[in-house]
Every structure is written in structure tokens, then in C-alpha cells.
PDB file of C-alpha atoms in Angstrom:
ATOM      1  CA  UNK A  24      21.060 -25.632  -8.701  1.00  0.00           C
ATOM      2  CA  UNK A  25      18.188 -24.705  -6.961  1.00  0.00           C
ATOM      3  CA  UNK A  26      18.464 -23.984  -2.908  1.00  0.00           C
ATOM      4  CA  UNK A  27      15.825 -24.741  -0.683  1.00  0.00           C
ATOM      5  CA  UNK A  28      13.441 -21.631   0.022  1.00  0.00           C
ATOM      6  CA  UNK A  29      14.978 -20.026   3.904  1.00  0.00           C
ATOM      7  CA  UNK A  30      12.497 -20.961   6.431  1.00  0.00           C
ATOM      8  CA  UNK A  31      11.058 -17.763   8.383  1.00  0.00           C
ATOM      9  CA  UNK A  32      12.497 -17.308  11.812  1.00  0.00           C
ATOM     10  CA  UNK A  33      10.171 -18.834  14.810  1.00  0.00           C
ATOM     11  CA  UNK A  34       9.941 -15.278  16.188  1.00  0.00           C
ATOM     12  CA  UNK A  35       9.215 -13.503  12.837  1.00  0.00           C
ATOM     13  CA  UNK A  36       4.816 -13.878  13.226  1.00  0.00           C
ATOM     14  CA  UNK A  37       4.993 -12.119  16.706  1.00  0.00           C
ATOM     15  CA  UNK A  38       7.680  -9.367  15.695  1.00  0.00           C
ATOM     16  CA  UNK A  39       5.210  -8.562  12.281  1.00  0.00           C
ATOM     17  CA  UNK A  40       2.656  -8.612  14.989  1.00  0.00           C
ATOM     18  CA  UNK A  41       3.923  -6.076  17.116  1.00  0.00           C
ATOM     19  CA  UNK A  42       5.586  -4.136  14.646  1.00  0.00           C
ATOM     20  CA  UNK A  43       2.656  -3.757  12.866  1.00  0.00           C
ATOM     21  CA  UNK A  44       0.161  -2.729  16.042  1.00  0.00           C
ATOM     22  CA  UNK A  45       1.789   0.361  15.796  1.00  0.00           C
ATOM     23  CA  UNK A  46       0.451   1.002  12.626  1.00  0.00           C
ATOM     24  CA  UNK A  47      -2.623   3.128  12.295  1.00  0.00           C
ATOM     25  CA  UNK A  48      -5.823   1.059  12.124  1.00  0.00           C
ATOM     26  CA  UNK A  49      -6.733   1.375   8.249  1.00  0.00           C
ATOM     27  CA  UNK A  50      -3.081   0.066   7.124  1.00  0.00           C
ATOM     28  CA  UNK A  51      -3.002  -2.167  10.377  1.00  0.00           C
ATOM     29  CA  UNK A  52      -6.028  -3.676   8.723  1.00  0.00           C
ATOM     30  CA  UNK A  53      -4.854  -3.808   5.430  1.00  0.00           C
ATOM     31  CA  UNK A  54      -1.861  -5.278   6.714  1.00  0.00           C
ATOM     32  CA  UNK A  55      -3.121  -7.844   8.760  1.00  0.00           C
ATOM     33  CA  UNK A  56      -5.859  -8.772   6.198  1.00  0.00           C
ATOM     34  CA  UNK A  57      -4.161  -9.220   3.201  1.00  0.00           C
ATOM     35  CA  UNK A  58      -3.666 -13.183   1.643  1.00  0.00           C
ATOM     36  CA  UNK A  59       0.046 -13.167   2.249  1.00  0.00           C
ATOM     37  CA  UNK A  60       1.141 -14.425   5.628  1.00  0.00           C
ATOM     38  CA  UNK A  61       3.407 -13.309   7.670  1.00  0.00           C
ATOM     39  CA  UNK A  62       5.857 -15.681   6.527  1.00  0.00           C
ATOM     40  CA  UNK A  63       5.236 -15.023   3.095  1.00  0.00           C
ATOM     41  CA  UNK A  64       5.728 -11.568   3.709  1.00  0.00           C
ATOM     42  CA  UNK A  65       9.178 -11.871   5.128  1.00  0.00           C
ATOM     43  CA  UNK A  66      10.373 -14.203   2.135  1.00  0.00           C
ATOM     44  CA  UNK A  67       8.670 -11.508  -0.592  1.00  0.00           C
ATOM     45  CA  UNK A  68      11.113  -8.585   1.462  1.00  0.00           C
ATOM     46  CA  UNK A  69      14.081 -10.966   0.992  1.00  0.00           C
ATOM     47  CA  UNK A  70      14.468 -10.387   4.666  1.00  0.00           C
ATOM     48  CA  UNK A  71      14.823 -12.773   7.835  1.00  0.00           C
ATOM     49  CA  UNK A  72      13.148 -10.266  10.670  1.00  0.00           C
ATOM     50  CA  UNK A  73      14.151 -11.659  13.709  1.00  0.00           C
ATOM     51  CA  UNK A  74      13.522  -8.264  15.947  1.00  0.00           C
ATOM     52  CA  UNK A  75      11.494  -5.504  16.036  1.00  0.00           C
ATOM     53  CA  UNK A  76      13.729  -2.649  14.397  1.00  0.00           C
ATOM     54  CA  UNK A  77      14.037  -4.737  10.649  1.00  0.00           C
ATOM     55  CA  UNK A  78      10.294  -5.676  10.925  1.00  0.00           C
ATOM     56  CA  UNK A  79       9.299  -1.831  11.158  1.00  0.00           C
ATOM     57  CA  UNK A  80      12.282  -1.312   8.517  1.00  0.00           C
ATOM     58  CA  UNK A  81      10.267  -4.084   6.632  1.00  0.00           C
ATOM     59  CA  UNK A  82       7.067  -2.541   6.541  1.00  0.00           C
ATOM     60  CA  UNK A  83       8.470   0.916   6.597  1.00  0.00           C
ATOM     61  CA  UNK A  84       9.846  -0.005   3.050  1.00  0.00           C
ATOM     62  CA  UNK A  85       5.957  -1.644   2.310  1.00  0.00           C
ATOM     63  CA  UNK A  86       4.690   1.627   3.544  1.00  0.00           C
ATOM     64  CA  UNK A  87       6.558   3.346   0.962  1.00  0.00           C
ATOM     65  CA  UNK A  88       5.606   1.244  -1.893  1.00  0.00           C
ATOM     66  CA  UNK A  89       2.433   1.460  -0.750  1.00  0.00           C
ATOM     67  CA  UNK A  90       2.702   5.541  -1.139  1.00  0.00           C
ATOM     68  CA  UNK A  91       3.995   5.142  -4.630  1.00  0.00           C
ATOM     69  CA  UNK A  92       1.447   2.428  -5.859  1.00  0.00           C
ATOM     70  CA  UNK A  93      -1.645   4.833  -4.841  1.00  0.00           C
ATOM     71  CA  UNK A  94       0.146   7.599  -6.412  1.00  0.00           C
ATOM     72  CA  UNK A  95       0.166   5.737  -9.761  1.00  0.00           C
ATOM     73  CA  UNK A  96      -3.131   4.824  -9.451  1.00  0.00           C
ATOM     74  CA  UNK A  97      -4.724   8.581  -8.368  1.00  0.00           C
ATOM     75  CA  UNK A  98      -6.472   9.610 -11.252  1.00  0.00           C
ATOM     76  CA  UNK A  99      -6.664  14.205 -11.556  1.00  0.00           C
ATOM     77  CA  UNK A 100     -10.490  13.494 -13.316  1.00  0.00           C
ATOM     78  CA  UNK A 101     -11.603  11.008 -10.723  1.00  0.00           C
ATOM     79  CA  UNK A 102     -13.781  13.110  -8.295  1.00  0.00           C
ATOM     80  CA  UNK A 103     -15.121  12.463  -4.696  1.00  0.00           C
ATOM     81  CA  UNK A 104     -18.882  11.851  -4.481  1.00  0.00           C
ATOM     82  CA  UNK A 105     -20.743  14.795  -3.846  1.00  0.00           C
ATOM     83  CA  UNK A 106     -24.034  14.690  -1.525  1.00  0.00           C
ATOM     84  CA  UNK A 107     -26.955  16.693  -1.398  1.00  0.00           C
ATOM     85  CA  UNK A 108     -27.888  18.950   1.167  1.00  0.00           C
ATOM     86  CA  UNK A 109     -30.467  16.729   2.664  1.00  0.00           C
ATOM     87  CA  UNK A 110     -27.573  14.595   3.612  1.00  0.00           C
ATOM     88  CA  UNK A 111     -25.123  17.249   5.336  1.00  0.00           C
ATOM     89  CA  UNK A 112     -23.977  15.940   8.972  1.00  0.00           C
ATOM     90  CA  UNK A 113     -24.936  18.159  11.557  1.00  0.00           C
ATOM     91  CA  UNK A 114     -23.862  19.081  13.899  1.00  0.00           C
ATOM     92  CA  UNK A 115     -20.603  17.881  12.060  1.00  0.00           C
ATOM     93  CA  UNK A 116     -18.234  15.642  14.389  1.00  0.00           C
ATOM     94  CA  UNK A 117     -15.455  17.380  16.252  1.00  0.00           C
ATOM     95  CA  UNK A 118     -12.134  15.620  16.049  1.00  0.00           C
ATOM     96  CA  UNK A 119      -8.416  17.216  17.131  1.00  0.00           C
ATOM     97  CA  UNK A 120      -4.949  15.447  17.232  1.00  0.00           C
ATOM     98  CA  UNK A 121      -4.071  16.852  20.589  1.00  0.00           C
ATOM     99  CA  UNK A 122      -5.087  15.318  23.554  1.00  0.00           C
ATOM    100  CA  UNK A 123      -8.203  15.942  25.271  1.00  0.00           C
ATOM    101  CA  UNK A 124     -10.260  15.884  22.458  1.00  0.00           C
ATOM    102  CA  UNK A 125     -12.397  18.828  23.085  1.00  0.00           C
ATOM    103  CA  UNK A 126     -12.903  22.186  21.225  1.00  0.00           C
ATOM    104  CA  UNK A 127     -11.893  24.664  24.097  1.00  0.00           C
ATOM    105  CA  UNK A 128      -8.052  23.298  22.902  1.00  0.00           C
ATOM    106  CA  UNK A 129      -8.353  25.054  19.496  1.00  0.00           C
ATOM    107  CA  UNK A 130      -6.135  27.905  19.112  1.00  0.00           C
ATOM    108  CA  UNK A 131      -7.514  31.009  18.880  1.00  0.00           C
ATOM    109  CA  UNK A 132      -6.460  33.290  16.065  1.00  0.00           C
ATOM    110  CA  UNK A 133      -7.091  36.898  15.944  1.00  0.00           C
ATOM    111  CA  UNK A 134      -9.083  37.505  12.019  1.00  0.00           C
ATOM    112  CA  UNK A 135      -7.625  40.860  12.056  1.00  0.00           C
ATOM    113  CA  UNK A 136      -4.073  39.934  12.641  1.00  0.00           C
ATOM    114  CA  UNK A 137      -3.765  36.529  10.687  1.00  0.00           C
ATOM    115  CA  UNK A 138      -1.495  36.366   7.406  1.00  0.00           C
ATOM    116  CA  UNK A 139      -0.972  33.050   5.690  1.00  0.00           C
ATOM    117  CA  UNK A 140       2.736  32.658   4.836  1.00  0.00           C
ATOM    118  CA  UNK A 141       3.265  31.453   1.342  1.00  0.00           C
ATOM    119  CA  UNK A 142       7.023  30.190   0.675  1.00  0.00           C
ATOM    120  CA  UNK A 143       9.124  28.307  -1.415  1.00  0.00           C
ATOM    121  CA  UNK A 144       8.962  27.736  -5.089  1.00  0.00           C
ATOM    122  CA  UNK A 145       6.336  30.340  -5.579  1.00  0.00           C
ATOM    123  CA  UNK A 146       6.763  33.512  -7.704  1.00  0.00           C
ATOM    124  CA  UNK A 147       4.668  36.078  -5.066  1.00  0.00           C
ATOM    125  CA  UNK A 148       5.601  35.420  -1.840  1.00  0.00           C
ATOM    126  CA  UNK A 149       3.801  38.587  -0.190  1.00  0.00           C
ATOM    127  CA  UNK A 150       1.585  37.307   2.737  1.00  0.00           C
ATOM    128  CA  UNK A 151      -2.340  37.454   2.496  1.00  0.00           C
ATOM    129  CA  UNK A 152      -5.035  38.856   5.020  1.00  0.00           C
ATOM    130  CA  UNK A 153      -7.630  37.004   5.646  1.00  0.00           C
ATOM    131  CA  UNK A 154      -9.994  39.841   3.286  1.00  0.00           C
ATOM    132  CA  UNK A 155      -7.866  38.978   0.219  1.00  0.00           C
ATOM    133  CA  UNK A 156      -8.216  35.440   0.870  1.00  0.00           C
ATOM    134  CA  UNK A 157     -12.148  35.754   0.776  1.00  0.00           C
ATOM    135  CA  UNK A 158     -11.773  37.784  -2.170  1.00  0.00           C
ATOM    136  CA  UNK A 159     -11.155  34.807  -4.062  1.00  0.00           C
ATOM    137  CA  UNK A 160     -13.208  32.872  -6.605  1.00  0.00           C
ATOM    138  CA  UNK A 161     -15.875  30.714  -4.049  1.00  0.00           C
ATOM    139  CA  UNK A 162     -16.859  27.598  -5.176  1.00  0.00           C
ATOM    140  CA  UNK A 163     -19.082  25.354  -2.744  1.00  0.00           C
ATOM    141  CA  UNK A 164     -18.827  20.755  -2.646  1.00  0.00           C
ATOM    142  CA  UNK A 165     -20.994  18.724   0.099  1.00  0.00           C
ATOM    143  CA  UNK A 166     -18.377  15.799   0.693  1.00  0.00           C
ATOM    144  CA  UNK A 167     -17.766  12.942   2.608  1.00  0.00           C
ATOM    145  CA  UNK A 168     -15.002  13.575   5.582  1.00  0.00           C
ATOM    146  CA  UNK A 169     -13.696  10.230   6.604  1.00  0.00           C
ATOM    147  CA  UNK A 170     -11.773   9.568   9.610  1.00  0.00           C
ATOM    148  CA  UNK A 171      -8.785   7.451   9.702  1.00  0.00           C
ATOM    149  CA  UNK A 172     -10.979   5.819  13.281  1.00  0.00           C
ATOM    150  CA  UNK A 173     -13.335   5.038  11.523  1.00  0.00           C
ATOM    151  CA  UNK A 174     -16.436   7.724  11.339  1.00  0.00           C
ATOM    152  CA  UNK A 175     -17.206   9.650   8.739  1.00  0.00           C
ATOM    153  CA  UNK A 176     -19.333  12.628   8.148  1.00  0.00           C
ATOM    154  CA  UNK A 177     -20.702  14.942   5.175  1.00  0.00           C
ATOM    155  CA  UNK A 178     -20.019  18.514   5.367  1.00  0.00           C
ATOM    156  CA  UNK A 179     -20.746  21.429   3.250  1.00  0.00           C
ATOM    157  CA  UNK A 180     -17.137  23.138   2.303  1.00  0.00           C
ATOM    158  CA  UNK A 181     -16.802  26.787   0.408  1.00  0.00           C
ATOM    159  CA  UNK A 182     -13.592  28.135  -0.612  1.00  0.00           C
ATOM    160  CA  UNK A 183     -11.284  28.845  -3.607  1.00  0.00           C
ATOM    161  CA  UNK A 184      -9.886  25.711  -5.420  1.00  0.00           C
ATOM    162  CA  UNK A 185      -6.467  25.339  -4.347  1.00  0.00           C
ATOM    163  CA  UNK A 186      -5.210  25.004  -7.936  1.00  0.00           C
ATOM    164  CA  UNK A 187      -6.390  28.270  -8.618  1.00  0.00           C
ATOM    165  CA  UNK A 188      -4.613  29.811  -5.578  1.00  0.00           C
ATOM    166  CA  UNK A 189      -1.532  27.892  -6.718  1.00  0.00           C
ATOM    167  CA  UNK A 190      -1.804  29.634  -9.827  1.00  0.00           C
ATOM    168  CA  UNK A 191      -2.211  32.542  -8.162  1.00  0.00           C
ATOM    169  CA  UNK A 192       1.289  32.626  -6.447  1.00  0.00           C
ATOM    170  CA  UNK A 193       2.879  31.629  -9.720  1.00  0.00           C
ATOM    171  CA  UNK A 194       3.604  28.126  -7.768  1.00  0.00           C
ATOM    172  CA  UNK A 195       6.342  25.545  -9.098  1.00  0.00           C
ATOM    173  CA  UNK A 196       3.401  22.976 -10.723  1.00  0.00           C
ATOM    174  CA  UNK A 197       6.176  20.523 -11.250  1.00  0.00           C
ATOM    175  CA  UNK A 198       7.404  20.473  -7.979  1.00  0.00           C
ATOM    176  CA  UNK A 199       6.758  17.312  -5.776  1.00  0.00           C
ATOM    177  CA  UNK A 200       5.189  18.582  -2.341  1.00  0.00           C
ATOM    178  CA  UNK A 201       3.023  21.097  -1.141  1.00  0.00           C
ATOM    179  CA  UNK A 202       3.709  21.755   2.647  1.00  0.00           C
ATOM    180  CA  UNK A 203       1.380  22.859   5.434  1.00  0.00           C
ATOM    181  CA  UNK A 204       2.181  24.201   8.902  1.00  0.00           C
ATOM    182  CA  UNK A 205      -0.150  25.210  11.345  1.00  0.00           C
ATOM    183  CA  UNK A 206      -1.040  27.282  13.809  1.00  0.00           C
ATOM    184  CA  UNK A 207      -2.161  24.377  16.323  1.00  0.00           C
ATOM    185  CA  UNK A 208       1.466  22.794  15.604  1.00  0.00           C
ATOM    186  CA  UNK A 209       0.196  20.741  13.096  1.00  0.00           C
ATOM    187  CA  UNK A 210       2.573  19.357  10.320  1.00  0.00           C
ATOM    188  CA  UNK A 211       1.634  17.430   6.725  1.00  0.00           C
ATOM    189  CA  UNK A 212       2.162  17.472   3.455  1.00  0.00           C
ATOM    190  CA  UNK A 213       0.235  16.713  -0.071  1.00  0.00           C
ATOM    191  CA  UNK A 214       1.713  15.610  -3.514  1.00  0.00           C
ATOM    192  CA  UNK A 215       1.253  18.175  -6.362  1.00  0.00           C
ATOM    193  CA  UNK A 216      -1.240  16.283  -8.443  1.00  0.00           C
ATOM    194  CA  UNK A 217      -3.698  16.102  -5.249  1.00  0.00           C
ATOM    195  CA  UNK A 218      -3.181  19.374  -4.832  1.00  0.00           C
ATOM    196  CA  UNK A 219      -3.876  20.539  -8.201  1.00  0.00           C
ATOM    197  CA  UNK A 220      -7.415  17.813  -8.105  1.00  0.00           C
ATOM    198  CA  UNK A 221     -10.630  20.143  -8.936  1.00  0.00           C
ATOM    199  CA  UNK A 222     -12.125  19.499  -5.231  1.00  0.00           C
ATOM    200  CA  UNK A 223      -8.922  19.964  -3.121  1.00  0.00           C
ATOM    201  CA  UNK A 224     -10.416  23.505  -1.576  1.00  0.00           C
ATOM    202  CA  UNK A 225      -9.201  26.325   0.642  1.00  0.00           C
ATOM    203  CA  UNK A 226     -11.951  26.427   2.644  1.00  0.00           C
ATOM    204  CA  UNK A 227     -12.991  29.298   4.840  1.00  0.00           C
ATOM    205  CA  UNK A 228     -16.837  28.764   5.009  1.00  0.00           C
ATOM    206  CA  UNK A 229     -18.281  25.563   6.830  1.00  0.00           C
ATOM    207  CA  UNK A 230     -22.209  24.982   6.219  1.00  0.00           C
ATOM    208  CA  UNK A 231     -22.529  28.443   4.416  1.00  0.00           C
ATOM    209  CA  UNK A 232     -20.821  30.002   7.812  1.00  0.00           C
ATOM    210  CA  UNK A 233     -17.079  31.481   8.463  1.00  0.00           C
ATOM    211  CA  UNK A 234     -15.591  28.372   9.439  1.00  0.00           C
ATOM    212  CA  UNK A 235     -15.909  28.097  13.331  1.00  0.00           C
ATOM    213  CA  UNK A 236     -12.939  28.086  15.342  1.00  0.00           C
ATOM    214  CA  UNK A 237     -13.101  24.177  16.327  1.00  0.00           C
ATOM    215  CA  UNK A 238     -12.687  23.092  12.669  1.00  0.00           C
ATOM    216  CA  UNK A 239     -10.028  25.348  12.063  1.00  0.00           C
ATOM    217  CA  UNK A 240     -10.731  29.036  11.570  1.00  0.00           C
ATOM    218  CA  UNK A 241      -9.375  30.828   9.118  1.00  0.00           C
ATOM    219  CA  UNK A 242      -8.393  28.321   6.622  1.00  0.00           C
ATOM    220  CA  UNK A 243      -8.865  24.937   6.600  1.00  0.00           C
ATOM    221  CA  UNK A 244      -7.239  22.164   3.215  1.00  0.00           C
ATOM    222  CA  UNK A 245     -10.538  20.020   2.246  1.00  0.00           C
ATOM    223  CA  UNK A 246      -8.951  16.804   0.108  1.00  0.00           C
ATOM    224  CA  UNK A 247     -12.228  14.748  -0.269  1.00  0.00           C
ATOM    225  CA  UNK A 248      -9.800  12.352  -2.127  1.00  0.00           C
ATOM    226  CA  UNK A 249      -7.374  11.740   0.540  1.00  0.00           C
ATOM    227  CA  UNK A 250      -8.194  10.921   5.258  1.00  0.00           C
ATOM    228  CA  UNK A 251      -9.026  13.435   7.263  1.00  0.00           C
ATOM    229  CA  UNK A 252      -5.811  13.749   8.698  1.00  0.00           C
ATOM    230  CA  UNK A 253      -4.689  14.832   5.441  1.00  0.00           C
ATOM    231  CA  UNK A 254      -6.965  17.666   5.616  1.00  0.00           C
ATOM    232  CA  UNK A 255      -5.432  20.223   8.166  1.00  0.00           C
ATOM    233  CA  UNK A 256      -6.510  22.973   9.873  1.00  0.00           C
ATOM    234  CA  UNK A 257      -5.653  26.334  11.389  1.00  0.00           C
ATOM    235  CA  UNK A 258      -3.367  26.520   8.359  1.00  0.00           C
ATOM    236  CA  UNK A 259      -0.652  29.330   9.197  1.00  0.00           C
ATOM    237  CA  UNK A 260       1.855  28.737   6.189  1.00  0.00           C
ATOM    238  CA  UNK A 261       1.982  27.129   2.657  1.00  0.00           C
ATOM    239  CA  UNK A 262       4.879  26.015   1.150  1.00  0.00           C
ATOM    240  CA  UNK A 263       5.724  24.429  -2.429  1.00  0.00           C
ATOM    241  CA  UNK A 264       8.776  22.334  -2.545  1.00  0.00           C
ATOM    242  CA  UNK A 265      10.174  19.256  -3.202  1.00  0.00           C
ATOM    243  CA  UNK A 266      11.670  18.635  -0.223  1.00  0.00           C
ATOM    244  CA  UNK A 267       9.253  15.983   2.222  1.00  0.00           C
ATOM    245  CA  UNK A 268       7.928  17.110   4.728  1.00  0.00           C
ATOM    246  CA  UNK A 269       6.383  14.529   6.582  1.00  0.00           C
ATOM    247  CA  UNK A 270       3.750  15.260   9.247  1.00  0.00           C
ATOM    248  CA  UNK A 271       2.455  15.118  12.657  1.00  0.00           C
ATOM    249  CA  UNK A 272       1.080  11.566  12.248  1.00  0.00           C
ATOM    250  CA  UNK A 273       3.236  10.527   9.259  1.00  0.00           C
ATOM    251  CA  UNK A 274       5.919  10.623  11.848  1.00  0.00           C
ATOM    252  CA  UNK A 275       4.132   8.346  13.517  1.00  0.00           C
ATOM    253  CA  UNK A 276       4.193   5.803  10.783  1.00  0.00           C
ATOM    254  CA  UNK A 277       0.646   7.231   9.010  1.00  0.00           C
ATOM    255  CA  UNK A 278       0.602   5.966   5.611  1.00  0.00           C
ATOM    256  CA  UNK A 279       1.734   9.336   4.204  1.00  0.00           C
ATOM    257  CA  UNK A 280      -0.414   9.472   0.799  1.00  0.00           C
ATOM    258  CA  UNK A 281      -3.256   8.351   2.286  1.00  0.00           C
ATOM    259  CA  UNK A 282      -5.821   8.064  -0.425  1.00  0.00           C
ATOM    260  CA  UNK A 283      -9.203   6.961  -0.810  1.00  0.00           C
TER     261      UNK A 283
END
């Protein structure tokens, strides 16, 4: 016998609504955007949201689907555009997650003293000066930076391809995370195959100059394949593992793989 399709609760539009303001803007967008309405929505989940907790459950589940459809689609041999040097931003934008936004908040790390931490399922888990790291195969890409707000600027990035440094350590290439935190108490994480793509860079030179304390002296992640919140800075300890991580602004429901 077939039953009569449930009828969305009156309140469900405005709970989606506000449930889904707290989104960051890109998947707010998305979100808001897409041909399904609201109502639809809420019959595709199976779901009758009637306050806010199941509606962020709701589209904490769509978040997560989201995550795993993008990581089906990433393709290792799909690059990132690269730019030539006639069209390098500068100066390049300044952008923090800490509050003001101004450079004078940047930590500031002593060169002589720094070691990057490597842990987890690595063979070699001996520390590394910053000499050592710059002793590593340099490799140069003039890529797009985009901003989850909604700027975006090109920058010329040299470092050592993170799959070679992952190689390096004798990593765990099957493992599902790779795990930054950071010496401006920054927190995020990157799946394996992104971290293994030919462009995702250690980088420690910005615009053919040691990378300036504001954008994250001594080491900075460059993913041209993923936001720039996804790229962190001030980089203080590596970690394979397949434990998730989360981050700073995945916490604060960031869609966590974050591709472009």
C-alpha cells in the first residue's frame, strides 16, 4: 500500500536556515543554492527536523557525504593551473585565523632553534633543522591561493614535494590522514592521496625569498588543489595516521576535504 509522502514540519525552512548560516560561506552557498528545497532536503535525510540540533545533525551527515563524494572524485594526475610570472600577486594578501587580522600576531620562531616533529606511522622519526629541511630537492609552482572569503591570489611557492619528504620518513602511504600542528595553534588535517598529489609542497621560499614570517616562516603546506585554510602555516609537527584529526575551522563545521 502506498502511504502518503510526511509533510515537512512548518518550522523545518527556518531551522535549515539557521542551521545552515553557520556554515562557512562556500558550502553555505552551495547549500542554499542547490535545486532541492529545503523540504526536499529533509524528506531525502528521512528526517523530520523540527529544531536546531537534528538540522546541524542533518547537514553534519551531508557534510560528510559531501567529504567522501569529492574524495572519489579527486583525481592524483589532475593538476592545479600554473601561472606565469607576469601574473604573481604582489604584494601577496595577508590573511590569519586569529583575530585582529594583522601580521604583528604571527608567532615568531627562532630559525636556529626550530625542529619539525615528525610522528606516527613513519619509519625515522628523528626531528629536522631547518638546514636539513632546505637541503631537500627544490622544486618551484606559481599557483592560485584561494580563500574560503572569497579572494584569491597567485603566489610563487618553492619547496620539496611533500611526497618525496613522505618518502623520506619511510611514511605509512596507506594510511588515511596526514596531521599538522602548528606553532600559531593551528590544527588540520589532509587525506593521503592529496598529500601524495605532485604540487602539494613544503614550502620554505615565497617569491624566490625565505618565506617571511607573516605567511608562516619556516614551513608552510601549499595544496593548490584544496582552500587556503587547508594550507597551514608555521607548521611545528607532522604526523601520519589514521586517526582524524579535525582542525581549527573543521571544528567549526568547515567542510573538512575542502577541494577545488
Amino acid at each position: 500500500m502506498l502511504r502518503e509522502p510526511k509533510k515537512a514540519h512548518p518550522d523545518t525552512g527556518a531551522i535549515l536556515k539557521e542551521a545552515a548560516r553557520r556554515l562557512d560561506r562556500a558550502t553555505r552557498r552551495q547549500f542554499l543554492r542547490r535545486a532541492l528545497g529545503l523540504g526536499s532536503l529533509t524528506l531525502l535525510a528521512g528526517c523530520d527536523v523540527t529544531d536546531g540540533y537534528s538540522a546541524e545533525a542533518m547537514l553534519g551527515r551531508i557534510s560528510d557525504f559531501n567529504d567522501r563524494v569529492q574524495a572519489w572524485l579527486f583525481s592524483p594526475e589532475r593538476l592545479a593551473k600554473e601561472y606565469p610570472e607576469s601574473m604573481i600577486t604582489r604584494p601577496f594578501p595577508f590573511n590569519s585565523f586569529y583575530e585582529p587580522n594583522i601580521p604583528d600576531k604571527a608567532p615568531v620562531i627562532d630559525a636556529g632553534l626550530y625542529r619539525l616533529n615528525v610522528t606516527g606511522l613513519v619509519e625515522q622519526r628523528a626531528d629536522w633543522t631547518l638546514p636539513q629541511l632546505h637541503a631537500l630537492p627544490r622544486v618551484t609552482q606559481i599557483t592560485r591561493h584561494i580563500c574560503i572569503e572569497g579572494w584569491s591570489a597567485i603566489g610563487s611557492w618553492s619547496g620539496v614535494p611533500f611526497s618525496h619528504f613522505l618518502r623520506r620518513i619511510g611514511a605509512d602511504l596507506t594510511a588515511n590522514y596526514v596531521n599538522f600542528r602548528c606553532d600559531d595553534n593551528y590544527v588540520t588535517s589532509i587525506d593521503m592521496p592529496t598529500a601524495l598529489h605532485p604540487q602539494t609542497q613544503l614550502t620554505f621560499w615565497l617569491d624566490g625569498q625565505v618565506l617571511p614570517r607573516a605567511y608562516g616562516f619556516p614551513m608552510k603546506l601549499r595544496v593548490p588543489t584544496k582552500l587556503g585554510f587547508k594550507n597551514p602555516k608555521f607548521i611545528g609537527e607532522i604526523e601520519v595516521s589514521n586517526d582524524y584529526l579535525g582542525g581549527t575551522w573543521e571544528s567549526q563545521s568547515y567542510n573538512w576535504f575542502s577541494g577545488l
